[in-house]
Amino acid sequence: MRTALRIVLGLLIILGAAYGAYSIFNSKKKPKPKIKKEVKIVQVDTVKNTTVPIIIPAQGNLQAKDRIELYAEVSGVFKPVNKLFRTGQEYKAGETIILIDNTEFYAQVQSLRSSLNNQITALMPDLRLDYPESFQQWQDYLNNWNINAATAALPEPKSDKEKYYITGRNIYTTYYNIKNLEQRLGKYRIRAPFTGTLTEANVTEGTLVRNGQLLGEFIKSGTYELPVAVSSEFADLLKVGGKVVLENVTRTKTYTGTITRINAKIDQASQTIDAIIEVSDADLKEGMFVQAQLEAEKIDQAIEISRSLLQNDKALFTVQDSVLKLMEVNPVYFSDKTAVIKDVPDNTVIISKSLPGAYEGMLVKPEEE
């Protein structure tokens, strides 16, 4: 009997301890919190398809359209002129840039001119007797003779006999020798072929100039060219005469240029093609860095959005009944920051700013609401 009571009592103690432990364990459990659905605020935009131009960015340094390198074709001492031969000096068209001392050579020309005059004077008595019909034109030629001016063209003979007679007296030989020297005499003075600026000066006044020496560089101010390398995939889209918007490096000024030339050869290494853009403006300078926006093509019924809005470059988040939905789209062009998309219906509401952690089915609320 005692043993039975002890057994029953032991079981009761064990059961009581187990129940107590269970009660203590359950008392430490916290109630499950209620999940609160979070609504994200998003910026949205309503799609309106338009014609989107495909803009190809390019950049480079301006180069003068008209430039000449000044070389000496004769030797002599560089004589001073009205303006110092220095970089940055401006010259008008026809103005003397370089003058080389020609005293010795000019004396040779004068001597040969005088010799021609004497030869013609010596044959005048024979012309009066043998060719009286031509005498007066040769007399007029001598009357108008100016030894300090360029030698005028000889009178035309009125017969073959007269021509042979004059040739036999070495008149033509002396005349053409003079014209040859006069051509060389003109090389002692270099004039500006157009209004521009001296950008490089390798000599100074008083320097002994040698034949073939590079004296400097002269460019036309105001008109420049920008060579840009464009991907060969756009080669068929570029057109001569197309307008191009140019910006300076700080993007504070814009200029309008025109495509004047397109190279017919593609660079094999870079697979690019060179296009030349011409631009004119008084503010532009040689070597200035500019950025160009080439309009290559226009895409109808399309929109342009930030590339950050695309999901895997083929889907876009739309907002339908305050819920995000993924829509498959058709990108037709990518730039560094934007993408041109087709096949998005008008009036479709899309997010206009990237939303971190966005997923399909997320509850959102447009910012304007």
CSV table of C-alpha atoms in Angstrom, one decimal:
chain,number,residue,atom,x,y,z
A,1,MET,CA,0.0,0.0,0.0
A,2,ARG,CA,2.8,2.4,0.9
A,3,THR,CA,4.6,1.5,-2.3
A,4,ALA,CA,1.5,2.2,-4.4
A,5,LEU,CA,1.1,5.6,-2.7
A,6,ARG,CA,4.7,6.5,-3.3
A,7,ILE,CA,4.4,5.6,-6.9
A,8,VAL,CA,1.2,7.7,-7.4
A,9,LEU,CA,2.8,10.6,-5.5
A,10,GLY,CA,5.9,10.5,-7.6
A,11,LEU,CA,3.9,10.5,-10.8
A,12,LEU,CA,1.9,13.5,-9.6
A,13,ILE,CA,5.1,15.3,-8.7
A,14,ILE,CA,6.6,14.6,-12.2
A,15,LEU,CA,3.4,15.7,-14.0
A,16,GLY,CA,3.2,18.8,-11.9
A,17,ALA,CA,6.8,19.7,-12.7
A,18,ALA,CA,6.2,19.1,-16.4
A,19,TYR,CA,3.1,21.3,-16.4
A,20,GLY,CA,4.9,24.0,-14.6
A,21,ALA,CA,7.8,23.9,-17.0
A,22,TYR,CA,5.4,24.1,-19.9
A,23,SER,CA,3.5,27.0,-18.4
A,24,ILE,CA,6.8,28.9,-17.8
A,25,PHE,CA,8.0,28.2,-21.4
A,26,ASN,CA,4.7,29.4,-23.0
A,27,SER,CA,4.7,32.5,-20.8
A,28,LYS,CA,8.0,33.7,-22.5
A,29,LYS,CA,6.6,33.6,-26.1
A,30,LYS,CA,5.7,37.0,-27.5
A,31,PRO,CA,2.7,37.5,-29.6
A,32,LYS,CA,3.4,37.6,-33.4
A,33,PRO,CA,3.4,41.2,-34.6
A,34,LYS,CA,0.9,42.1,-37.3
A,35,ILE,CA,2.6,42.7,-40.7
A,36,LYS,CA,2.1,46.2,-41.9
A,37,LYS,CA,2.0,46.6,-45.7
A,38,GLU,CA,4.4,49.4,-46.7
A,39,VAL,CA,3.5,51.7,-49.7
A,40,LYS,CA,6.5,53.2,-51.5
A,41,ILE,CA,6.3,56.8,-52.9
A,42,VAL,CA,7.4,56.8,-56.6
A,43,GLN,CA,7.8,59.4,-59.3
A,44,VAL,CA,5.8,58.6,-62.4
A,45,ASP,CA,5.3,59.8,-65.9
A,46,THR,CA,2.7,59.2,-68.6
A,47,VAL,CA,3.9,57.9,-71.9
A,48,LYS,CA,3.4,60.0,-75.0
A,49,ASN,CA,5.1,58.6,-78.1
A,50,THR,CA,6.8,61.2,-80.3
A,51,THR,CA,9.6,61.3,-82.9
A,52,VAL,CA,12.9,60.9,-81.1
A,53,PRO,CA,16.2,61.9,-82.8
A,54,ILE,CA,19.1,59.6,-82.4
A,55,ILE,CA,22.0,61.7,-81.1
A,56,ILE,CA,25.6,60.5,-81.5
A,57,PRO,CA,28.0,62.2,-79.0
A,58,ALA,CA,31.5,63.0,-80.2
A,59,GLN,CA,34.3,65.2,-79.1
A,60,GLY,CA,37.6,66.6,-80.3
A,61,ASN,CA,39.8,69.6,-80.8
A,62,LEU,CA,39.1,72.4,-83.4
A,63,GLN,CA,41.5,72.8,-86.3
A,64,ALA,CA,41.7,75.8,-88.6
A,65,LYS,CA,40.0,75.2,-91.9
A,66,ASP,CA,42.6,77.3,-93.8
A,67,ARG,CA,46.2,77.1,-92.7
A,68,ILE,CA,49.5,77.6,-94.5
A,69,GLU,CA,53.1,76.9,-93.5
A,70,LEU,CA,55.4,79.8,-94.4
A,71,TYR,CA,58.6,78.5,-96.1
A,72,ALA,CA,61.4,80.6,-97.6
A,73,GLU,CA,62.0,80.0,-101.3
A,74,VAL,CA,64.9,82.4,-101.4
A,75,SER,CA,67.8,83.4,-99.1
A,76,GLY,CA,68.5,86.8,-97.5
A,77,VAL,CA,68.1,88.8,-94.3
A,78,PHE,CA,64.6,89.1,-92.8
A,79,LYS,CA,63.8,92.9,-93.0
A,80,PRO,CA,61.3,94.5,-90.5
A,81,VAL,CA,57.9,95.5,-91.8
A,82,ASN,CA,55.0,97.5,-90.2
A,83,LYS,CA,54.1,94.6,-87.8
A,84,LEU,CA,56.4,92.5,-85.7
A,85,PHE,CA,56.6,88.8,-86.8
A,86,ARG,CA,55.3,87.3,-83.6
A,87,THR,CA,52.7,84.7,-82.7
A,88,GLY,CA,49.2,86.1,-82.3
A,89,GLN,CA,49.9,88.9,-84.8
A,90,GLU,CA,46.9,89.5,-87.1
A,91,TYR,CA,47.2,90.3,-90.8
A,92,LYS,CA,44.7,91.3,-93.4
A,93,ALA,CA,44.5,89.7,-96.8
A,94,GLY,CA,47.3,91.0,-99.1
A,95,GLU,CA,49.3,92.5,-96.2
A,96,THR,CA,53.0,91.8,-96.1
A,97,ILE,CA,53.9,89.2,-93.5
A,98,ILE,CA,57.6,88.6,-94.4
A,99,LEU,CA,60.0,90.8,-96.3
A,100,ILE,CA,63.5,89.4,-97.2
A,101,ASP,CA,66.2,91.8,-98.4
A,102,ASN,CA,66.3,91.6,-102.2
A,103,THR,CA,68.7,94.4,-103.0
A,104,GLU,CA,71.3,92.3,-104.9
A,105,PHE,CA,68.7,90.2,-106.8
A,106,TYR,CA,66.7,93.3,-107.7
A,107,ALA,CA,69.8,94.8,-109.3
A,108,GLN,CA,70.1,91.8,-111.5
A,109,VAL,CA,66.6,92.2,-112.6
A,110,GLN,CA,67.1,95.8,-113.4
A,111,SER,CA,70.2,95.0,-115.4
A,112,LEU,CA,68.4,92.5,-117.5
A,113,ARG,CA,65.4,94.9,-118.1
A,114,SER,CA,67.9,97.5,-119.3
A,115,SER,CA,69.5,94.9,-121.7
A,116,LEU,CA,66.1,94.1,-123.2
A,117,ASN,CA,65.4,97.8,-123.7
A,118,ASN,CA,68.7,98.2,-125.5
A,119,GLN,CA,68.0,95.2,-127.7
A,120,ILE,CA,64.6,96.5,-128.8
A,121,THR,CA,66.0,100.0,-129.4
A,122,ALA,CA,68.7,98.6,-131.6
A,123,LEU,CA,66.3,96.8,-134.0
A,124,MET,CA,63.9,99.8,-134.4
A,125,PRO,CA,65.7,101.2,-137.6
A,126,ASP,CA,65.4,97.8,-139.3
A,127,LEU,CA,61.7,97.5,-138.3
A,128,ARG,CA,61.0,100.9,-139.8
A,129,LEU,CA,62.5,99.7,-143.2
A,130,ASP,CA,61.5,96.0,-143.3
A,131,TYR,CA,58.3,95.9,-141.3
A,132,PRO,CA,56.8,99.3,-141.3
A,133,GLU,CA,53.3,98.0,-140.3
A,134,SER,CA,54.7,96.8,-137.0
A,135,PHE,CA,57.0,99.7,-136.3
A,136,GLN,CA,54.4,101.8,-134.4
A,137,GLN,CA,53.4,99.1,-131.9
A,138,TRP,CA,57.1,98.5,-131.0
A,139,GLN,CA,57.6,102.3,-130.7
A,140,ASP,CA,54.6,102.5,-128.3
A,141,TYR,CA,56.1,99.6,-126.3
A,142,LEU,CA,59.4,101.6,-125.8
A,143,ASN,CA,57.5,104.8,-125.0
A,144,ASN,CA,55.6,103.0,-122.2
A,145,TRP,CA,58.7,101.3,-120.8
A,146,ASN,CA,59.1,101.5,-117.0
A,147,ILE,CA,62.3,99.9,-115.7
A,148,ASN,CA,60.9,99.9,-112.1
A,149,ALA,CA,57.7,98.0,-113.0
A,150,ALA,CA,57.1,94.5,-114.2
A,151,THR,CA,58.0,94.0,-117.8
A,152,ALA,CA,55.0,94.2,-120.1
A,153,ALA,CA,54.2,91.6,-122.7
A,154,LEU,CA,55.9,92.0,-126.0
A,155,PRO,CA,53.9,93.1,-129.0
A,156,GLU,CA,52.4,90.4,-131.2
A,157,PRO,CA,54.3,90.1,-134.5
A,158,LYS,CA,52.1,90.6,-137.6
A,159,SER,CA,53.8,88.1,-139.7
A,160,ASP,CA,55.9,85.0,-139.5
A,161,LYS,CA,58.9,86.8,-141.0
A,162,GLU,CA,58.7,89.4,-138.4
A,163,LYS,CA,58.5,86.8,-135.7
A,164,TYR,CA,61.6,85.0,-137.0
A,165,TYR,CA,63.5,88.2,-137.2
A,166,ILE,CA,62.7,89.2,-133.6
A,167,THR,CA,63.6,85.7,-132.4
A,168,GLY,CA,66.9,85.8,-134.2
A,169,ARG,CA,67.8,88.9,-132.2
A,170,ASN,CA,67.2,87.0,-128.9
A,171,ILE,CA,64.4,89.4,-127.9
A,172,TYR,CA,62.2,86.5,-126.7
A,173,THR,CA,65.0,84.8,-124.8
A,174,THR,CA,65.8,87.9,-122.9
A,175,TYR,CA,62.2,88.7,-122.2
A,176,TYR,CA,61.4,85.2,-120.7
A,177,ASN,CA,64.6,85.4,-118.6
A,178,ILE,CA,63.4,88.6,-117.2
A,179,LYS,CA,59.9,87.1,-116.4
A,180,ASN,CA,61.6,84.2,-114.7
A,181,LEU,CA,63.6,86.5,-112.5
A,182,GLU,CA,60.6,88.7,-111.8
A,183,GLN,CA,58.7,85.6,-110.6
A,184,ARG,CA,61.6,84.8,-108.2
A,185,LEU,CA,61.8,88.4,-107.1
A,186,GLY,CA,58.2,88.2,-105.9
A,187,LYS,CA,59.3,85.4,-103.5
A,188,TYR,CA,61.2,87.9,-101.4
A,189,ARG,CA,57.9,89.3,-100.1
A,190,ILE,CA,55.3,86.9,-98.6
A,191,ARG,CA,51.8,88.3,-98.3
A,192,ALA,CA,48.8,87.1,-96.3
A,193,PRO,CA,46.6,85.0,-98.6
A,194,PHE,CA,43.6,85.7,-96.3
A,195,THR,CA,42.8,87.6,-93.2
A,196,GLY,CA,44.1,85.6,-90.2
A,197,THR,CA,46.5,85.1,-87.4
A,198,LEU,CA,50.2,84.1,-87.1
A,199,THR,CA,50.2,81.0,-84.8
A,200,GLU,CA,53.9,80.1,-85.1
A,201,ALA,CA,57.0,82.2,-85.7
A,202,ASN,CA,60.3,80.5,-86.1
A,203,VAL,CA,62.4,83.6,-87.1
A,204,THR,CA,62.8,87.2,-86.0
A,205,GLU,CA,63.7,90.4,-87.8
A,206,GLY,CA,67.4,90.5,-88.8
A,207,THR,CA,67.7,86.7,-89.1
A,208,LEU,CA,69.4,85.3,-92.1
A,209,VAL,CA,66.8,83.2,-93.9
A,210,ARG,CA,67.8,80.2,-95.9
A,211,ASN,CA,66.1,78.6,-98.9
A,212,GLY,CA,63.6,76.0,-97.7
A,213,GLN,CA,63.5,77.2,-94.1
A,214,LEU,CA,60.2,77.0,-92.2
A,215,LEU,CA,59.4,80.5,-91.1
A,216,GLY,CA,56.1,80.1,-89.3
A,217,GLU,CA,52.4,79.1,-89.6
A,218,PHE,CA,49.4,81.3,-90.6
A,219,ILE,CA,45.7,80.4,-90.1
A,220,LYS,CA,42.4,81.9,-91.0
A,221,SER,CA,40.5,83.1,-88.0
A,222,GLY,CA,36.8,82.4,-87.4
A,223,THR,CA,36.3,79.2,-89.4
A,224,TYR,CA,37.4,75.8,-88.0
A,225,GLU,CA,36.9,72.1,-88.6
A,226,LEU,CA,36.3,69.4,-86.0
A,227,PRO,CA,37.2,65.8,-87.1
A,228,VAL,CA,35.2,63.2,-85.1
A,229,ALA,CA,35.3,59.4,-85.2
A,230,VAL,CA,31.9,57.9,-85.5
A,231,SER,CA,31.0,54.2,-85.1
A,232,SER,CA,30.8,52.5,-88.5
A,233,GLU,CA,27.2,51.3,-87.7
A,234,PHE,CA,26.1,54.9,-88.2
A,235,ALA,CA,28.0,55.5,-91.4
A,236,ASP,CA,24.9,55.2,-93.6
A,237,LEU,CA,23.0,57.6,-91.3
A,238,LEU,CA,25.4,60.5,-91.6
A,239,LYS,CA,24.7,63.0,-94.4
A,240,VAL,CA,26.8,65.8,-95.8
A,241,GLY,CA,25.1,69.1,-94.9
A,242,GLY,CA,23.6,67.8,-91.7
A,243,LYS,CA,23.5,70.2,-88.7
A,244,VAL,CA,25.5,69.5,-85.6
A,245,VAL,CA,25.2,71.2,-82.1
A,246,LEU,CA,28.6,71.9,-80.5
A,247,GLU,CA,29.3,72.8,-76.9
A,248,ASN,CA,32.4,74.1,-75.1
A,249,VAL,CA,33.9,72.1,-72.3
A,250,THR,CA,32.0,73.9,-69.6
A,251,ARG,CA,28.7,73.6,-71.5
A,252,THR,CA,28.1,77.3,-71.2
A,253,LYS,CA,28.1,78.1,-75.0
A,254,THR,CA,26.7,76.3,-77.9
A,255,TYR,CA,27.6,76.6,-81.6
A,256,THR,CA,26.0,75.2,-84.8
A,257,GLY,CA,28.1,73.3,-87.2
A,258,THR,CA,27.7,71.5,-90.5
A,259,ILE,CA,29.0,68.2,-91.7
A,260,THR,CA,31.1,69.0,-94.8
A,261,ARG,CA,33.0,65.8,-95.4
A,262,ILE,CA,32.6,62.1,-94.6
A,263,ASN,CA,35.6,59.7,-95.1
A,264,ALA,CA,34.8,56.8,-97.4
A,265,LYS,CA,37.3,54.6,-95.5
A,266,ILE,CA,36.6,52.8,-92.2
A,267,ASP,CA,39.4,52.5,-89.7
A,268,GLN,CA,40.0,48.8,-89.4
A,269,ALA,CA,41.4,48.9,-85.8
A,270,SER,CA,38.6,51.0,-84.2
A,271,GLN,CA,35.9,50.3,-86.8
A,272,THR,CA,35.1,54.0,-86.9
A,273,ILE,CA,34.6,56.5,-89.8
A,274,ASP,CA,35.8,60.1,-89.7
A,275,ALA,CA,33.3,62.9,-90.2
A,276,ILE,CA,34.4,66.6,-90.6
A,277,ILE,CA,32.3,69.3,-89.0
A,278,GLU,CA,32.7,72.9,-90.0
A,279,VAL,CA,31.8,75.7,-87.6
A,280,SER,CA,32.3,79.5,-87.7
A,281,ASP,CA,32.3,81.8,-84.7
A,282,ALA,CA,34.5,84.6,-83.4
A,283,ASP,CA,34.8,83.0,-80.0
A,284,LEU,CA,36.3,79.8,-81.2
A,285,LYS,CA,40.1,79.2,-81.1
A,286,GLU,CA,42.5,76.8,-82.7
A,287,GLY,CA,42.9,73.6,-80.5
A,288,MET,CA,39.7,74.4,-78.5
A,289,PHE,CA,38.1,71.2,-77.1
A,290,VAL,CA,34.4,70.9,-77.9
A,291,GLN,CA,31.7,68.3,-77.7
A,292,ALA,CA,29.4,67.5,-80.7
A,293,GLN,CA,25.9,66.1,-80.8
A,294,LEU,CA,25.4,64.5,-84.3
A,295,GLU,CA,21.8,63.8,-85.3
A,296,ALA,CA,22.0,60.5,-87.1
A,297,GLU,CA,18.4,59.4,-87.5
A,298,LYS,CA,14.8,60.0,-86.2
A,299,ILE,CA,12.7,57.2,-84.7
A,300,ASP,CA,9.0,57.6,-85.0
A,301,GLN,CA,6.6,56.6,-82.2
A,302,ALA,CA,9.2,56.2,-79.5
A,303,ILE,CA,10.2,57.5,-76.1
A,304,GLU,CA,13.6,58.3,-74.6
A,305,ILE,CA,14.2,57.3,-70.9
A,306,SER,CA,17.0,56.8,-68.6
A,307,ARG,CA,18.9,53.5,-68.9
A,308,SER,CA,18.6,53.0,-65.1
A,309,LEU,CA,14.8,52.4,-65.6
A,310,LEU,CA,15.3,49.4,-67.8
A,311,GLN,CA,15.3,45.9,-66.2
A,312,ASN,CA,17.8,43.7,-67.9
A,313,ASP,CA,17.6,46.0,-70.9
A,314,LYS,CA,14.3,44.6,-72.0
A,315,ALA,CA,11.6,45.4,-69.4
A,316,LEU,CA,10.1,48.5,-67.7
A,317,PHE,CA,8.2,49.0,-64.5
A,318,THR,CA,4.7,50.4,-65.0
A,319,VAL,CA,2.1,51.4,-62.4
A,320,GLN,CA,-1.3,49.8,-62.6
A,321,ASP,CA,-3.8,50.2,-59.7
A,322,SER,CA,-1.0,51.3,-57.4
A,323,VAL,CA,1.0,48.1,-58.1
A,324,LEU,CA,4.2,47.8,-60.0
A,325,LYS,CA,4.0,45.7,-63.2
A,326,LEU,CA,6.8,44.6,-65.5
A,327,MET,CA,6.3,45.3,-69.2
A,328,GLU,CA,8.4,43.9,-72.0
A,329,VAL,CA,9.7,46.7,-74.3
A,330,ASN,CA,11.7,47.1,-77.5
A,331,PRO,CA,14.9,49.2,-77.1
A,332,VAL,CA,16.1,50.4,-80.5
A,333,TYR,CA,19.1,52.5,-79.4
A,334,PHE,CA,21.3,52.9,-76.3
A,335,SER,CA,23.5,55.8,-75.4
A,336,ASP,CA,25.7,56.2,-72.3
A,337,LYS,CA,22.8,57.5,-70.2
A,338,THR,CA,19.5,57.0,-72.1
A,339,ALA,CA,17.7,54.5,-74.2
A,340,VAL,CA,15.1,54.9,-77.0
A,341,ILE,CA,12.1,52.6,-76.6
A,342,LYS,CA,9.4,51.6,-79.0
A,343,ASP,CA,6.1,49.6,-78.5
A,344,VAL,CA,5.0,51.3,-75.2
A,345,PRO,CA,1.3,52.3,-75.6
A,346,ASP,CA,0.4,56.0,-75.1
A,347,ASN,CA,-1.0,56.9,-71.6
A,348,THR,CA,1.0,54.1,-70.0
A,349,VAL,CA,2.1,55.2,-66.5
A,350,ILE,CA,5.7,54.4,-65.9
A,351,ILE,CA,8.1,55.2,-63.0
A,352,SER,CA,10.3,58.1,-64.0
A,353,LYS,CA,13.0,57.6,-61.4
A,354,SER,CA,14.8,54.4,-60.4
A,355,LEU,CA,13.3,52.8,-57.3
A,356,PRO,CA,15.8,50.7,-55.2
A,357,GLY,CA,14.5,47.2,-54.4
A,358,ALA,CA,11.6,47.5,-56.7
A,359,TYR,CA,9.8,44.2,-57.6
A,360,GLU,CA,6.7,43.2,-59.5
A,361,GLY,CA,3.6,43.5,-57.2
A,362,MET,CA,5.1,46.2,-54.9
A,363,LEU,CA,2.5,48.6,-53.6
A,364,VAL,CA,3.3,52.2,-54.7
A,365,LYS,CA,1.8,55.6,-54.5
A,366,PRO,CA,2.6,58.3,-57.2
A,367,GLU,CA,4.3,61.3,-55.7
A,368,GLU,CA,1.8,63.7,-57.2
A,369,GLU,CA,-1.0,62.1,-55.3
